[in-house]
């Protein structure tokens, strides 16, 4: 797994477990005192279990985020959350990829065309810049989902909705939402610019460079 995907899975999981620990501490004041009574073998086992759960939990959190976001865009928008370009930009993408005009754009082929354009047409440095923006968006989005999921799991586990837990989570969620919206817009604007620029630069560098 590449570094960007690792960070996208691990960071939300960190906030998920961190929020649960905070909720447990505010619900059960002696929670951390009880942890001190654990033997080294028990601590090692719990730590190993936590590390092993990082990627599965991160995968679940990401899946929930994608499901919610796709549902939202399907109800409220005509395009996929993964790509939004102007009609003029799409014409240039279609031409750069050698796609015939009779192939109509749809949610599915727009995403496929954008991915192909990103990986085959853009230079490596430009592609990496786009990846950084997309990773920042996903990390922010998935961290929101992780904090919300932690509260839901905590309630099922018998945690109390203490003010400091709810307010702290709410402030972090607001911060992550603002970050997600900003980086999503920056990413779409960046790709829009590349669509208009690459037509002139296409002959100066080979595809897939």
Coordinates of C-alpha atoms in Angstrom, one line a residue:
X1 CA 0.0 0.0 0.0
X2 CA 1.4 3.4 -1.0
X3 CA 2.2 6.1 1.6
X4 CA -0.8 8.3 0.7
X5 CA -3.3 5.5 1.2
X6 CA -1.7 4.5 4.4
X7 CA -2.1 7.9 5.8
X8 CA -5.7 8.1 4.6
X9 CA -6.5 4.9 6.5
X10 CA -4.5 5.5 9.7
X11 CA -5.3 9.1 10.4
X12 CA -9.1 8.7 10.8
X13 CA -8.6 5.6 12.8
X14 CA -6.4 7.5 15.2
X15 CA -9.2 10.1 15.8
X16 CA -11.7 7.2 16.1
X17 CA -9.8 5.5 18.9
X18 CA -8.7 8.8 20.5
X19 CA -12.3 10.0 20.7
X20 CA -13.4 6.6 22.2
X21 CA -10.7 6.8 24.8
X22 CA -11.7 10.4 25.7
X23 CA -15.3 9.4 25.9
X24 CA -14.5 6.4 28.1
X25 CA -12.4 8.6 30.4
X26 CA -15.2 11.2 30.8
X27 CA -17.8 8.5 31.5
X28 CA -15.6 6.4 33.8
X29 CA -13.2 8.6 35.8
X30 CA -11.2 5.7 36.9
X31 CA -10.7 4.3 33.4
X32 CA -7.0 5.1 33.1
X33 CA -6.4 4.0 36.7
X34 CA -7.8 0.6 35.7
X35 CA -5.4 0.5 32.8
X36 CA -2.5 0.9 35.1
X37 CA -3.4 -2.5 36.7
X38 CA -2.8 -4.3 33.5
X39 CA 0.2 -6.7 33.2
X40 CA 2.8 -6.1 30.5
X41 CA 1.5 -9.1 28.6
X42 CA -2.0 -7.6 28.6
X43 CA -0.7 -4.2 27.5
X44 CA 1.2 -5.8 24.7
X45 CA -1.9 -7.8 23.6
X46 CA -4.1 -4.7 23.6
X47 CA -1.5 -2.7 21.7
X48 CA -1.1 -5.4 19.1
X49 CA -4.8 -5.7 18.7
X50 CA -5.1 -1.9 18.3
X51 CA -2.4 -1.8 15.7
X52 CA -3.9 -4.8 13.8
X53 CA -7.3 -3.0 13.8
X54 CA -5.9 0.3 12.3
X55 CA -6.3 -0.7 8.6
X56 CA -9.6 -2.6 8.9
X57 CA -11.2 0.2 10.9
X58 CA -9.8 2.7 8.5
X59 CA -11.2 0.8 5.6
X60 CA -14.7 0.7 7.2
X61 CA -14.6 4.4 8.0
X62 CA -13.6 5.1 4.4
X63 CA -16.4 2.9 3.0
X64 CA -18.9 4.8 5.1
X65 CA -17.6 8.1 4.0
X66 CA -17.8 7.1 0.3
X67 CA -21.3 5.7 0.7
X68 CA -22.6 8.8 2.3
X69 CA -20.9 11.2 -0.1
X70 CA -22.1 9.2 -3.2
X71 CA -25.6 9.2 -1.9
X72 CA -25.5 12.9 -1.2
X73 CA -24.2 13.8 -4.7
X74 CA -26.6 11.4 -6.3
X75 CA -29.5 13.2 -4.7
X76 CA -28.3 16.7 -4.9
X77 CA -26.0 16.9 -7.9
X78 CA -25.7 15.8 -11.5
X79 CA -22.0 14.8 -11.3
X80 CA -19.9 12.5 -9.1
X81 CA -18.1 13.9 -6.1
X82 CA -14.9 12.6 -7.6
X83 CA -14.8 15.1 -10.5
X84 CA -16.5 18.3 -11.5
X85 CA -15.3 20.1 -14.7
X86 CA -16.8 22.7 -17.0
X87 CA -18.3 21.5 -20.4
X88 CA -15.3 23.2 -22.2
X89 CA -12.8 21.3 -20.0
X90 CA -14.6 18.0 -20.7
X91 CA -14.4 18.6 -24.4
X92 CA -10.6 19.0 -24.1
X93 CA -10.3 15.9 -21.9
X94 CA -12.3 13.9 -24.5
X95 CA -10.0 15.1 -27.2
X96 CA -6.8 14.4 -25.3
X97 CA -7.9 10.9 -24.6
X98 CA -8.9 10.3 -28.2
X99 CA -12.6 9.5 -27.3
X100 CA -15.1 9.8 -30.1
X101 CA -17.7 12.6 -29.7
X102 CA -20.6 10.1 -29.9
X103 CA -19.7 8.7 -26.5
X104 CA -21.9 10.6 -24.1
X105 CA -20.7 11.7 -20.7
X106 CA -22.1 10.0 -17.6
X107 CA -21.3 9.8 -14.0
X108 CA -19.3 6.5 -14.5
X109 CA -17.4 7.4 -17.6
X110 CA -16.6 10.9 -16.3
X111 CA -14.7 9.4 -13.4
X112 CA -12.9 6.9 -15.6
X113 CA -12.0 9.6 -18.1
X114 CA -10.7 11.9 -15.3
X115 CA -8.6 9.1 -13.8
X116 CA -7.1 8.2 -17.2
X117 CA -6.4 11.9 -17.9
X118 CA -4.7 12.3 -14.5
X119 CA -2.5 9.2 -14.9
X120 CA -1.7 9.2 -18.6
X121 CA -1.6 12.9 -19.6
X122 CA -0.4 14.9 -16.6
X123 CA 3.3 15.0 -15.8
X124 CA 4.4 13.2 -12.7
X125 CA 4.9 16.4 -10.6
X126 CA 1.5 17.7 -11.6
X127 CA -0.1 14.4 -10.8
X128 CA 1.6 14.3 -7.4
X129 CA 0.2 17.7 -6.6
X130 CA -3.3 16.5 -7.5
X131 CA -2.8 13.4 -5.3
X132 CA -1.8 15.6 -2.3
X133 CA -4.9 17.7 -2.6
X134 CA -7.2 14.6 -3.0
X135 CA -5.5 12.9 0.0
X136 CA -6.0 16.0 2.1
X137 CA -9.7 16.0 1.2
X138 CA -10.1 12.3 2.0
X139 CA -8.3 12.6 5.3
X140 CA -10.5 15.5 6.4
X141 CA -13.7 13.8 5.2
X142 CA -12.8 10.4 6.8
X143 CA -11.8 12.1 10.1
X144 CA -15.3 13.6 10.3
X145 CA -16.8 10.2 9.8
X146 CA -14.5 8.7 12.4
X147 CA -15.4 11.2 15.1
X148 CA -19.2 10.7 14.4
X149 CA -18.7 6.9 14.4
X150 CA -16.9 7.1 17.7
X151 CA -19.8 8.9 19.3
X152 CA -22.2 6.3 18.0
X153 CA -20.1 3.4 19.1
X154 CA -19.6 5.0 22.5
X155 CA -23.3 5.4 23.0
X156 CA -23.8 1.7 22.3
X157 CA -21.0 0.9 24.7
X158 CA -22.7 2.8 27.5
X159 CA -20.7 6.1 27.4
X160 CA -22.4 9.3 28.5
X161 CA -22.6 12.3 26.2
X162 CA -20.5 14.5 28.3
X163 CA -20.4 18.2 27.2
X164 CA -16.6 18.3 26.7
X165 CA -16.7 15.1 24.5
X166 CA -19.5 16.4 22.3
X167 CA -18.2 20.0 22.1
X168 CA -14.6 18.8 21.4
X169 CA -15.8 16.4 18.7
X170 CA -18.1 19.1 17.2
X171 CA -15.2 21.6 16.9
X172 CA -13.0 19.1 15.3
X173 CA -15.7 18.0 12.9
X174 CA -16.3 21.7 11.9
X175 CA -12.6 22.1 11.3
X176 CA -12.4 19.0 9.2
X177 CA -15.5 19.9 7.2
X178 CA -14.1 23.3 6.4
X179 CA -10.8 21.6 5.3
X180 CA -12.6 19.0 3.2
X181 CA -14.7 21.6 1.4
X182 CA -11.7 23.8 0.8
X183 CA -9.4 21.1 -0.5
X184 CA -12.2 19.6 -2.7
X185 CA -12.7 23.0 -4.4
X186 CA -8.9 23.5 -4.7
X187 CA -8.6 20.0 -6.3
X188 CA -11.4 20.6 -8.8
X189 CA -10.0 24.0 -9.7
X190 CA -6.5 22.5 -10.1
X191 CA -7.8 19.8 -12.5
X192 CA -9.9 22.4 -14.4
X193 CA -6.7 24.4 -15.0
X194 CA -4.8 21.4 -16.2
X195 CA -7.5 20.5 -18.7
X196 CA -7.1 23.9 -20.4
X197 CA -3.3 23.9 -20.1
X198 CA -2.4 20.4 -21.3
X199 CA -3.7 20.8 -24.8
X200 CA -0.8 23.1 -25.7
X201 CA 1.8 21.2 -23.6
X202 CA 0.8 17.7 -24.7
X203 CA 3.5 17.5 -27.4
X204 CA 6.2 18.8 -25.1
X205 CA 6.0 15.7 -22.9
X206 CA 5.0 12.1 -23.5
X207 CA 1.9 10.6 -22.0
X208 CA 2.4 8.8 -18.7
X209 CA 5.7 10.7 -18.0

